[in-house]
Tab-separated table of C-alpha atoms in Angstrom:
chain	number	residue	atom	x	y	z
A	1	UNK	CA	34.812	64.217	24.756
A	2	UNK	CA	33.075	60.654	25.206
A	3	UNK	CA	32.845	58.286	22.770
A	4	UNK	CA	30.050	56.467	21.155
A	5	UNK	CA	28.604	52.276	20.402
A	6	UNK	CA	25.382	52.011	18.416
A	7	UNK	CA	22.441	49.980	20.087
A	8	UNK	CA	21.272	47.296	18.101
A	9	UNK	CA	17.702	44.880	17.605
A	10	UNK	CA	18.332	41.631	19.470
A	11	UNK	CA	15.265	40.565	17.028
A	12	UNK	CA	17.045	42.222	13.783
A	13	UNK	CA	19.977	43.299	13.956
A	14	UNK	CA	19.473	46.694	12.771
A	15	UNK	CA	20.840	49.953	13.927
A	16	UNK	CA	18.946	51.996	16.350
A	17	UNK	CA	20.497	54.731	17.562
A	18	UNK	CA	24.009	56.009	18.832
A	19	UNK	CA	24.777	56.944	22.438
A	20	UNK	CA	27.683	58.454	23.812
A	21	UNK	CA	30.074	56.446	25.951
A	22	UNK	CA	31.218	58.090	29.349
A	23	UNK	CA	35.028	58.061	30.463
A	24	UNK	CA	35.289	57.873	34.231
A	25	UNK	CA	37.014	61.904	33.876
A	26	UNK	CA	33.083	62.222	33.075
A	27	UNK	CA	31.422	59.866	34.924
A	28	UNK	CA	33.113	61.807	38.194
A	29	UNK	CA	32.712	64.700	37.005
A	30	UNK	CA	28.925	63.589	37.106
A	31	UNK	CA	28.833	62.119	40.726
A	32	UNK	CA	30.390	65.632	41.937
A	33	UNK	CA	27.124	67.350	40.475
A	34	UNK	CA	24.960	65.046	42.056
A	35	UNK	CA	26.662	65.244	45.408
A	36	UNK	CA	26.712	69.780	44.770
A	37	UNK	CA	23.104	69.172	44.148
A	38	UNK	CA	21.726	66.707	46.965
A	39	UNK	CA	21.598	69.678	49.719
A	40	UNK	CA	19.443	72.312	47.789
A	41	UNK	CA	16.856	68.889	46.698
A	42	UNK	CA	16.914	67.410	49.905
A	43	UNK	CA	15.613	70.216	51.624
A	44	UNK	CA	12.836	70.738	49.311
A	45	UNK	CA	9.382	70.324	50.532
A	46	UNK	CA	7.745	66.811	50.487
A	47	UNK	CA	5.362	67.801	48.632
A	48	UNK	CA	7.255	69.343	45.827
A	49	UNK	CA	9.361	66.776	45.488
A	50	UNK	CA	5.980	64.587	45.191
A	51	UNK	CA	4.007	66.794	42.075
A	52	UNK	CA	7.775	66.420	40.396
A	53	UNK	CA	7.299	62.779	40.212
A	54	UNK	CA	3.517	62.947	39.709
A	55	UNK	CA	3.905	65.398	36.525
A	56	UNK	CA	7.035	62.746	35.580
A	57	UNK	CA	4.257	59.975	35.776
A	58	UNK	CA	2.296	61.713	34.232
A	59	UNK	CA	4.846	62.230	31.312
A	60	UNK	CA	5.375	58.769	30.900
A	61	UNK	CA	2.085	57.532	30.699
A	62	UNK	CA	1.664	60.137	27.805
A	63	UNK	CA	4.211	58.541	26.529
A	64	UNK	CA	3.933	55.182	26.548
A	65	UNK	CA	3.763	53.851	22.673
A	66	UNK	CA	7.124	55.371	22.308
A	67	UNK	CA	8.118	53.988	25.378
A	68	UNK	CA	7.188	50.628	24.219
A	69	UNK	CA	8.238	50.586	20.681
A	70	UNK	CA	11.659	51.691	22.580
A	71	UNK	CA	12.057	48.546	25.232
A	72	UNK	CA	10.910	46.147	22.113
A	73	UNK	CA	13.624	47.845	20.185
A	74	UNK	CA	16.475	46.872	22.264
A	75	UNK	CA	15.296	44.504	24.096
A	76	UNK	CA	13.277	42.359	22.196
A	77	UNK	CA	10.573	41.732	24.296
A	78	UNK	CA	6.942	41.429	22.613
A	79	UNK	CA	5.095	45.434	22.450
A	80	UNK	CA	2.039	44.026	24.338
A	81	UNK	CA	4.723	43.073	27.557
A	82	UNK	CA	6.431	46.032	26.784
A	83	UNK	CA	3.668	48.180	27.575
A	84	UNK	CA	2.663	46.228	30.547
A	85	UNK	CA	6.561	47.198	31.385
A	86	UNK	CA	5.500	50.824	30.998
A	87	UNK	CA	2.207	50.933	33.208
A	88	UNK	CA	4.232	48.817	35.621
A	89	UNK	CA	6.960	51.641	35.400
A	90	UNK	CA	4.565	54.100	36.156
A	91	UNK	CA	2.916	52.657	38.662
A	92	UNK	CA	6.265	52.874	40.651
A	93	UNK	CA	6.861	56.955	40.370
A	94	UNK	CA	3.352	56.935	41.292
A	95	UNK	CA	3.502	54.942	44.234
A	96	UNK	CA	6.536	56.788	45.830
A	97	UNK	CA	5.437	60.574	44.617
A	98	UNK	CA	2.785	59.712	47.414
A	99	UNK	CA	4.874	57.447	49.925
A	100	UNK	CA	7.351	61.221	50.069
A	101	UNK	CA	5.108	62.742	52.064
A	102	UNK	CA	4.691	59.954	54.751
A	103	UNK	CA	7.855	59.937	55.714
A	104	UNK	CA	7.146	59.580	59.508
A	105	UNK	CA	9.842	60.690	62.326
A	106	UNK	CA	8.245	59.641	66.029
A	107	UNK	CA	8.620	60.495	69.823
A	108	UNK	CA	9.813	58.943	72.767
A	109	UNK	CA	9.025	59.002	76.373
A	110	UNK	CA	12.024	60.123	78.169
A	111	UNK	CA	13.060	61.404	81.471
A	112	UNK	CA	11.038	63.964	82.430
A	113	UNK	CA	13.685	67.348	81.964
A	114	UNK	CA	14.332	65.635	78.216
A	115	UNK	CA	12.423	65.087	74.841
A	116	UNK	CA	13.569	62.906	73.010
A	117	UNK	CA	12.855	63.042	69.110
A	118	UNK	CA	13.977	60.305	65.585
A	119	UNK	CA	12.988	61.679	62.292
A	120	UNK	CA	14.578	59.960	58.760
A	121	UNK	CA	16.462	61.974	57.113
A	122	UNK	CA	18.162	61.532	53.645
A	123	UNK	CA	21.253	59.017	52.434
A	124	UNK	CA	22.262	61.379	50.054
A	125	UNK	CA	23.783	60.904	46.288
A	126	UNK	CA	22.356	58.010	44.948
A	127	UNK	CA	24.388	55.224	42.500
A	128	UNK	CA	22.068	53.312	40.501
A	129	UNK	CA	22.816	50.338	37.840
A	130	UNK	CA	20.243	48.354	36.181
A	131	UNK	CA	20.288	45.265	34.042
A	132	UNK	CA	18.498	44.898	29.899
A	133	UNK	CA	15.767	42.665	31.296
A	134	UNK	CA	13.662	45.506	33.007
A	135	UNK	CA	15.037	48.781	31.442
A	136	UNK	CA	12.172	51.194	32.553
A	137	UNK	CA	11.170	49.285	35.458
A	138	UNK	CA	14.015	48.768	36.592
A	139	UNK	CA	15.288	52.072	36.939
A	140	UNK	CA	12.090	53.114	38.081
A	141	UNK	CA	12.039	50.879	41.291
A	142	UNK	CA	15.607	52.999	41.992
A	143	UNK	CA	15.033	55.948	41.345
A	144	UNK	CA	10.961	56.797	42.403
A	145	UNK	CA	12.062	56.651	46.316
A	146	UNK	CA	15.564	57.859	46.167
A	147	UNK	CA	14.068	60.760	44.708
A	148	UNK	CA	11.377	60.960	46.905
A	149	UNK	CA	13.575	60.401	50.063
A	150	UNK	CA	15.499	63.993	48.863
A	151	UNK	CA	18.116	61.551	47.260
A	152	UNK	CA	19.984	62.526	44.175
A	153	UNK	CA	20.019	59.775	41.382
A	154	UNK	CA	22.456	58.654	38.786
A	155	UNK	CA	21.518	55.546	36.828
A	156	UNK	CA	24.475	53.359	34.437
A	157	UNK	CA	21.918	51.413	32.685
A	158	UNK	CA	22.971	47.986	31.150
A	159	UNK	CA	25.272	48.023	27.818
A	160	UNK	CA	22.511	46.126	25.240
A	161	UNK	CA	18.937	48.621	26.408
A	162	UNK	CA	20.331	52.504	27.404
A	163	UNK	CA	18.129	53.847	25.120
A	164	UNK	CA	14.924	53.069	27.487
A	165	UNK	CA	16.900	55.022	30.462
A	166	UNK	CA	17.285	58.002	27.866
A	167	UNK	CA	14.166	58.270	27.526
A	168	UNK	CA	12.907	58.560	31.162
A	169	UNK	CA	15.592	60.775	32.442
A	170	UNK	CA	14.506	63.004	29.493
A	171	UNK	CA	11.199	63.042	30.597
A	172	UNK	CA	11.849	63.520	33.684
A	173	UNK	CA	13.752	66.836	33.197
A	174	UNK	CA	10.546	67.691	31.346
A	175	UNK	CA	8.858	66.906	34.545
A	176	UNK	CA	10.856	69.647	36.289
A	177	UNK	CA	13.165	67.735	38.381
A	178	UNK	CA	16.509	69.031	37.766
A	179	UNK	CA	19.459	68.234	35.195
A	180	UNK	CA	21.935	67.399	38.236
A	181	UNK	CA	19.529	65.098	40.530
A	182	UNK	CA	18.371	62.599	37.841
A	183	UNK	CA	20.954	61.452	35.881
A	184	UNK	CA	22.407	59.373	32.907
A	185	UNK	CA	25.489	57.661	32.653
A	186	UNK	CA	26.715	54.777	30.043
A	187	UNK	CA	30.182	52.738	29.675
A	188	UNK	CA	32.258	50.119	30.454
A	189	UNK	CA	30.573	48.340	33.587
A	190	UNK	CA	33.589	47.669	35.535
A	191	UNK	CA	34.981	51.037	35.276
A	192	UNK	CA	31.857	52.884	36.178
A	193	UNK	CA	31.314	50.830	39.404
A	194	UNK	CA	34.853	51.835	40.177
A	195	UNK	CA	33.995	55.388	39.886
A	196	UNK	CA	31.033	54.437	42.066
A	197	UNK	CA	31.884	52.313	44.532
A	198	UNK	CA	35.344	54.322	44.946
A	199	UNK	CA	34.146	57.785	45.620
A	200	UNK	CA	33.217	58.906	48.977
A	201	UNK	CA	30.164	61.624	47.805
A	202	UNK	CA	28.025	58.409	46.600
A	203	UNK	CA	26.351	56.706	49.672
A	204	UNK	CA	24.617	54.255	48.337
A	205	UNK	CA	24.614	52.019	45.330
A	206	UNK	CA	21.198	50.071	44.487
A	207	UNK	CA	22.035	46.839	42.156
A	208	UNK	CA	20.119	43.982	40.343
A	209	UNK	CA	21.807	41.691	38.431
A	210	UNK	CA	23.875	38.672	39.123
A	211	UNK	CA	25.439	37.571	42.544
A	212	UNK	CA	29.250	37.658	41.790
A	213	UNK	CA	28.678	41.322	40.154
A	214	UNK	CA	26.804	42.126	44.019
A	215	UNK	CA	29.177	40.337	45.941
A	216	UNK	CA	32.062	42.909	44.447
A	217	UNK	CA	30.284	45.445	44.838
A	218	UNK	CA	29.762	44.943	48.827
A	219	UNK	CA	33.200	44.267	48.726
A	220	UNK	CA	34.364	47.412	47.390
A	221	UNK	CA	31.708	49.204	49.120
A	222	UNK	CA	33.042	48.213	52.453
A	223	UNK	CA	36.002	51.480	52.226
A	224	UNK	CA	33.656	54.037	51.875
A	225	UNK	CA	30.434	52.196	54.044
A	226	UNK	CA	28.313	52.736	51.423
A	227	UNK	CA	24.953	51.868	52.587
A	228	UNK	CA	23.966	48.527	49.378
A	229	UNK	CA	20.392	47.432	48.281
A	230	UNK	CA	20.550	44.651	46.402
A	231	UNK	CA	18.168	41.835	44.126
A	232	UNK	CA	20.525	38.948	42.983
A	233	UNK	CA	19.749	36.659	41.359
A	234	UNK	CA	17.298	33.653	41.595
A	235	UNK	CA	16.476	29.954	40.784
A	236	UNK	CA	13.290	29.752	41.287
A	237	UNK	CA	11.322	26.760	41.989
A	238	UNK	CA	7.378	26.023	41.390
A	239	UNK	CA	5.074	23.898	43.065
A	240	UNK	CA	2.818	21.784	41.864
A	241	UNK	CA	0.526	19.777	44.454
A	242	UNK	CA	-1.929	16.752	43.453
A	243	UNK	CA	-5.178	19.243	45.138
A	244	UNK	CA	-4.292	21.823	42.682
A	245	UNK	CA	-6.100	23.356	39.834
A	246	UNK	CA	-3.997	22.093	37.047
A	247	UNK	CA	-5.655	24.412	34.574
A	248	UNK	CA	-4.720	27.126	36.768
A	249	UNK	CA	-1.357	26.603	37.415
A	250	UNK	CA	-0.174	25.894	33.645
A	251	UNK	CA	-2.102	29.206	33.026
A	252	UNK	CA	0.082	30.738	35.581
A	253	UNK	CA	3.193	28.786	34.433
A	254	UNK	CA	2.935	30.377	31.223
A	255	UNK	CA	2.864	33.941	32.922
A	256	UNK	CA	6.005	32.735	35.041
A	257	UNK	CA	8.074	30.951	32.338
A	258	UNK	CA	7.607	32.079	29.430
A	259	UNK	CA	7.388	36.543	29.825
A	260	UNK	CA	9.888	38.144	28.684
A	261	UNK	CA	10.936	35.012	26.426
A	262	UNK	CA	12.223	33.398	30.034
A	263	UNK	CA	14.413	36.071	30.425
A	264	UNK	CA	13.657	37.222	34.465
A	265	UNK	CA	15.147	36.755	37.074
A	266	UNK	CA	12.236	36.032	39.188
A	267	UNK	CA	10.367	33.370	36.248
A	268	UNK	CA	9.820	29.923	37.124
A	269	UNK	CA	13.215	27.974	36.670
A	270	UNK	CA	12.345	24.570	38.137
A	271	UNK	CA	8.780	22.735	38.133
A	272	UNK	CA	8.005	20.276	40.827
A	273	UNK	CA	4.451	18.500	39.883
A	274	UNK	CA	3.357	15.787	42.011
A	275	UNK	CA	3.075	12.770	40.875
A	276	UNK	CA	-0.412	11.754	40.058
A	277	UNK	CA	-0.765	15.115	38.502
A	278	UNK	CA	2.152	14.744	36.403
A	279	UNK	CA	0.940	13.940	33.175
A	280	UNK	CA	-2.206	16.065	33.028
A	281	UNK	CA	-0.210	18.985	33.861
A	282	UNK	CA	2.775	18.759	31.832
A	283	UNK	CA	0.652	17.645	28.409
A	284	UNK	CA	-1.295	20.979	28.911
A	285	UNK	CA	1.921	23.204	29.374
A	286	UNK	CA	3.808	21.657	26.709
A	287	UNK	CA	0.655	22.179	24.022
A	288	UNK	CA	0.333	26.054	25.320
A	289	UNK	CA	4.404	26.632	25.142
A	290	UNK	CA	3.693	24.989	21.648
A	291	UNK	CA	1.391	27.453	20.437
A	292	UNK	CA	4.134	30.220	21.563
A	293	UNK	CA	4.805	32.611	18.038
A	294	UNK	CA	8.250	33.243	18.355
A	295	UNK	CA	9.568	36.488	15.868
A	296	UNK	CA	9.923	40.016	16.131
A	297	UNK	CA	8.149	41.590	18.836
A	298	UNK	CA	6.959	44.631	16.476
A	299	UNK	CA	5.230	41.973	15.005
A	300	UNK	CA	1.663	41.353	15.230
A	301	UNK	CA	1.008	37.595	17.480
A	302	UNK	CA	4.839	37.306	18.298
A	303	UNK	CA	5.025	35.845	21.896
A	304	UNK	CA	8.812	35.004	22.672
A	305	UNK	CA	11.227	37.319	21.439
A	306	UNK	CA	15.027	37.179	20.880
A	307	UNK	CA	17.386	36.232	23.854
A	308	UNK	CA	19.754	39.117	24.602
A	309	UNK	CA	22.587	38.041	23.119
A	310	UNK	CA	24.990	35.748	22.614
A	311	UNK	CA	26.386	34.243	25.120
A	312	UNK	CA	22.696	34.127	26.685
A	313	UNK	CA	21.767	31.813	23.836
A	314	UNK	CA	24.960	29.231	24.123
A	315	UNK	CA	23.894	28.904	27.637
A	316	UNK	CA	20.027	28.173	27.663
A	317	UNK	CA	21.086	25.964	24.270
A	318	UNK	CA	23.075	24.712	26.490
A	319	UNK	CA	21.397	23.870	29.416
A	320	UNK	CA	18.558	21.983	27.264
A	321	UNK	CA	21.418	19.935	25.147
A	322	UNK	CA	23.040	18.609	28.670
A	323	UNK	CA	19.645	17.862	29.901
A	324	UNK	CA	18.786	16.107	26.459
A	325	UNK	CA	22.367	14.124	26.630
A	326	UNK	CA	21.552	12.959	30.679
A	327	UNK	CA	18.068	11.855	29.602
A	328	UNK	CA	15.516	14.190	29.350
A	329	UNK	CA	12.568	14.226	27.393
A	330	UNK	CA	11.752	16.865	24.755
A	331	UNK	CA	8.012	17.504	25.442
A	332	UNK	CA	8.484	20.643	23.066
A	333	UNK	CA	10.418	23.075	21.928
A	334	UNK	CA	14.878	22.830	22.162
A	335	UNK	CA	14.716	24.637	18.234
A	336	UNK	CA	16.962	26.982	17.549
A	337	UNK	CA	17.516	29.886	15.468
A	338	UNK	CA	20.825	31.063	14.960
A	339	UNK	CA	21.898	34.474	12.707
A	340	UNK	CA	25.758	35.100	14.248
A	341	UNK	CA	26.248	37.648	11.430
A	342	UNK	CA	23.412	39.356	12.290
A	343	UNK	CA	23.915	38.756	15.293
A	344	UNK	CA	20.182	37.271	16.528
A	345	UNK	CA	19.324	34.484	18.429
A	346	UNK	CA	16.215	32.937	19.113
A	347	UNK	CA	15.316	29.711	21.165
A	348	UNK	CA	11.790	28.153	20.731
A	349	UNK	CA	9.718	27.659	23.854
A	350	UNK	CA	10.844	24.232	25.591
A	351	UNK	CA	9.151	21.765	28.301
A	352	UNK	CA	11.688	19.154	29.462
A	353	UNK	CA	10.212	15.796	31.210
A	354	UNK	CA	12.219	13.141	33.064
A	355	UNK	CA	14.859	15.492	34.399
A	356	UNK	CA	16.751	15.834	37.690
A	357	UNK	CA	19.963	16.486	39.523
A	358	UNK	CA	22.204	15.597	37.441
A	359	UNK	CA	21.902	18.321	35.008
A	360	UNK	CA	22.841	21.882	34.262
A	361	UNK	CA	19.575	23.254	34.091
A	362	UNK	CA	18.873	21.873	37.990
A	363	UNK	CA	21.465	23.888	39.544
A	364	UNK	CA	22.436	27.004	37.047
A	365	UNK	CA	19.810	29.984	36.732
A	366	UNK	CA	18.915	29.734	32.850
A	367	UNK	CA	17.067	33.684	31.715
A	368	UNK	CA	15.799	31.184	28.993
A	369	UNK	CA	12.505	29.771	27.519
A	370	UNK	CA	12.847	26.117	28.721
A	371	UNK	CA	10.476	24.802	31.716
A	372	UNK	CA	11.361	21.042	32.771
A	373	UNK	CA	9.881	19.713	35.004
A	374	UNK	CA	10.417	16.846	37.804
A	375	UNK	CA	8.480	14.597	40.038
A	376	UNK	CA	7.725	14.250	43.503
A	377	UNK	CA	6.024	11.946	45.488
A	378	UNK	CA	5.175	13.776	48.924
A	379	UNK	CA	5.231	17.358	49.378
A	380	UNK	CA	8.967	17.602	51.884
A	381	UNK	CA	10.477	16.516	49.104
A	382	UNK	CA	9.945	19.054	46.968
A	383	UNK	CA	10.468	21.417	50.124
A	384	UNK	CA	13.972	20.114	50.065
A	385	UNK	CA	14.040	19.945	46.254
A	386	UNK	CA	12.732	23.754	46.520
A	387	UNK	CA	15.146	25.012	49.345
A	388	UNK	CA	18.371	22.954	47.680
A	389	UNK	CA	20.549	26.252	46.695
A	390	UNK	CA	22.093	29.694	47.655
A	391	UNK	CA	19.179	31.258	46.213
A	392	UNK	CA	16.041	32.715	47.558
A	393	UNK	CA	14.534	35.828	45.169
A	394	UNK	CA	11.070	33.897	44.179
A	395	UNK	CA	8.781	30.433	44.649
A	396	UNK	CA	5.431	29.705	43.570
A	397	UNK	CA	3.073	26.989	44.817
A	398	UNK	CA	-0.103	25.699	43.167
A	399	UNK	CA	-2.811	24.279	45.695
A	400	UNK	CA	-6.599	24.206	46.471
A	401	UNK	CA	-6.032	23.123	50.201
A	402	UNK	CA	-5.227	26.143	52.111
A	403	UNK	CA	-3.154	24.062	54.878
A	404	UNK	CA	-1.105	22.871	52.168
A	405	UNK	CA	-0.792	26.432	51.434
A	406	UNK	CA	0.586	27.552	54.157
A	407	UNK	CA	2.151	24.793	54.822
A	408	UNK	CA	4.629	25.548	51.579
A	409	UNK	CA	4.643	29.413	52.355
A	410	UNK	CA	5.956	28.379	56.235
A	411	UNK	CA	8.625	27.024	54.519
A	412	UNK	CA	10.389	27.296	51.402
A	413	UNK	CA	12.597	30.307	52.219
A	414	UNK	CA	12.291	33.193	49.660
A	415	UNK	CA	11.350	36.273	49.787
A	416	UNK	CA	8.889	36.970	46.959
A	417	UNK	CA	6.635	34.334	47.333
A	418	UNK	CA	3.505	33.443	44.756
A	419	UNK	CA	0.409	30.925	46.288
A	420	UNK	CA	-1.696	30.122	42.909
A	421	UNK	CA	0.177	33.662	41.587
A	422	UNK	CA	2.990	33.471	39.190
A	423	UNK	CA	2.726	37.548	38.980
A	424	UNK	CA	3.179	38.411	42.188
A	425	UNK	CA	5.373	41.958	41.509
A	426	UNK	CA	3.408	45.365	41.983
A	427	UNK	CA	4.476	48.356	43.008
A	428	UNK	CA	3.050	48.562	46.246
A	429	UNK	CA	4.542	44.529	47.284
A	430	UNK	CA	8.116	44.691	48.813
A	431	UNK	CA	10.775	42.819	46.161
A	432	UNK	CA	13.727	41.442	47.172
A	433	UNK	CA	15.607	37.769	48.178
A	434	UNK	CA	16.866	35.759	51.061
A	435	UNK	CA	20.401	34.298	51.295
A	436	UNK	CA	22.243	35.188	48.317
A	437	UNK	CA	19.732	36.922	46.190
A	438	UNK	CA	19.945	39.812	47.857
A	439	UNK	CA	20.227	42.680	51.186
A	440	UNK	CA	16.898	44.856	51.390
A	441	UNK	CA	13.634	45.064	49.463
A	442	UNK	CA	11.790	47.492	46.388
A	443	UNK	CA	8.574	48.751	46.395
A	444	UNK	CA	5.951	48.837	49.309
A	445	UNK	CA	6.492	51.058	51.985
A	446	UNK	CA	9.484	49.232	53.103
A	447	UNK	CA	11.168	50.321	49.957
A	448	UNK	CA	12.040	53.719	50.625
A	449	UNK	CA	13.446	52.596	53.812
A	450	UNK	CA	16.585	52.151	52.056
A	451	UNK	CA	17.162	55.724	50.962
A	452	UNK	CA	16.797	57.160	54.590
A	453	UNK	CA	19.107	57.580	57.313
A	454	UNK	CA	17.637	58.215	60.979
A	455	UNK	CA	18.742	60.648	63.178
A	456	UNK	CA	18.018	60.683	66.740
A	457	UNK	CA	17.502	64.107	68.861
A	458	UNK	CA	18.072	63.890	72.520
A	459	UNK	CA	17.033	67.601	73.597
A	460	UNK	CA	17.252	68.388	77.273
A	461	UNK	CA	14.762	71.133	78.957
């Protein structure tokens, strides 16, 4: 019998709901059911799978207020951001409902006495492990293409935020997706990960999270030669050239840096500003950051919610204090609200200048509302600093000159690039990183490919 764990609101420490903790035996049984359900689901007509996904999409929209409130309660992000995430999550389901009917094969020219065919078919049962920072979108971005392709799917959400996953799966079943085709398991990450990676019945692992955990999953999946998709850590640069529209750059920096209290893998972590516009940019960014309201995401007017836990709080505070000790100037922020008894942790939006490479914040992903600003003289200097990291998930730059824009785009080694755009993600576009930021893409027509096998048929006449 499963034990349970109590999920708490990170803004208040209040209990929300008890959820089950599944044992290794229960997870193994879920995998078996996934395997047994795969043949029938994969042979369903694409139009049938598409119809069920469309119903799931509609039910999510009908329940968006409930889902948004739940996301805010268990994750802490402001309600307005949670509403946006629900719509974003639903968009992936709608998009892949349409893609389900566009899984194309092809014929090839061959010898006169042969017919050559290339077809696509579902990889098999898929196990997904998702993070807490987008508890809805990180699920649908994986589940929608997997189900559309004909794969069965089991989700293991982050321990902090399982409630949204439970409700999404419930709505999927209500839409008509069979219970064994779309499943939920919850429990110890290492234990469940070991079941997923060791089982020959799981044919693909898809993961969003830290690079060290992703590397371990890749390594442990090798014995059964599983397909893997990995969206891993980032350390995004944001470059402001001297010919940028400064007000636009500040507006989009705010959108990138302070969304979800800076707890996103694509938020701007290192801001490089050309020296002759540094003072204007920094002053305007600090003024906007200072105006952000910190508090409970369920309260009207809140812009910045809590950090997810004590570990995250310690890391962010440590980076700020390290930067200050090494000479950084605080334009705003560097203020903290910590209640260890309630287990709630807030960091006020912080803007730092006089930042250099000796500081920890320049080398370790922050995951918090801190904007460190570094001055540069030439574009090549900014490019070198931006690329000086093993990560390559997202990058941003601001310029009104198309030559400068193309120069930067060609030289930044990142999978996602925003040009005068601090929020480039979309269901229609491929999302993923280079270098140690991952393998594969999610979103767009590229996002369904990792859930498909290629089969070649040579038919003699």
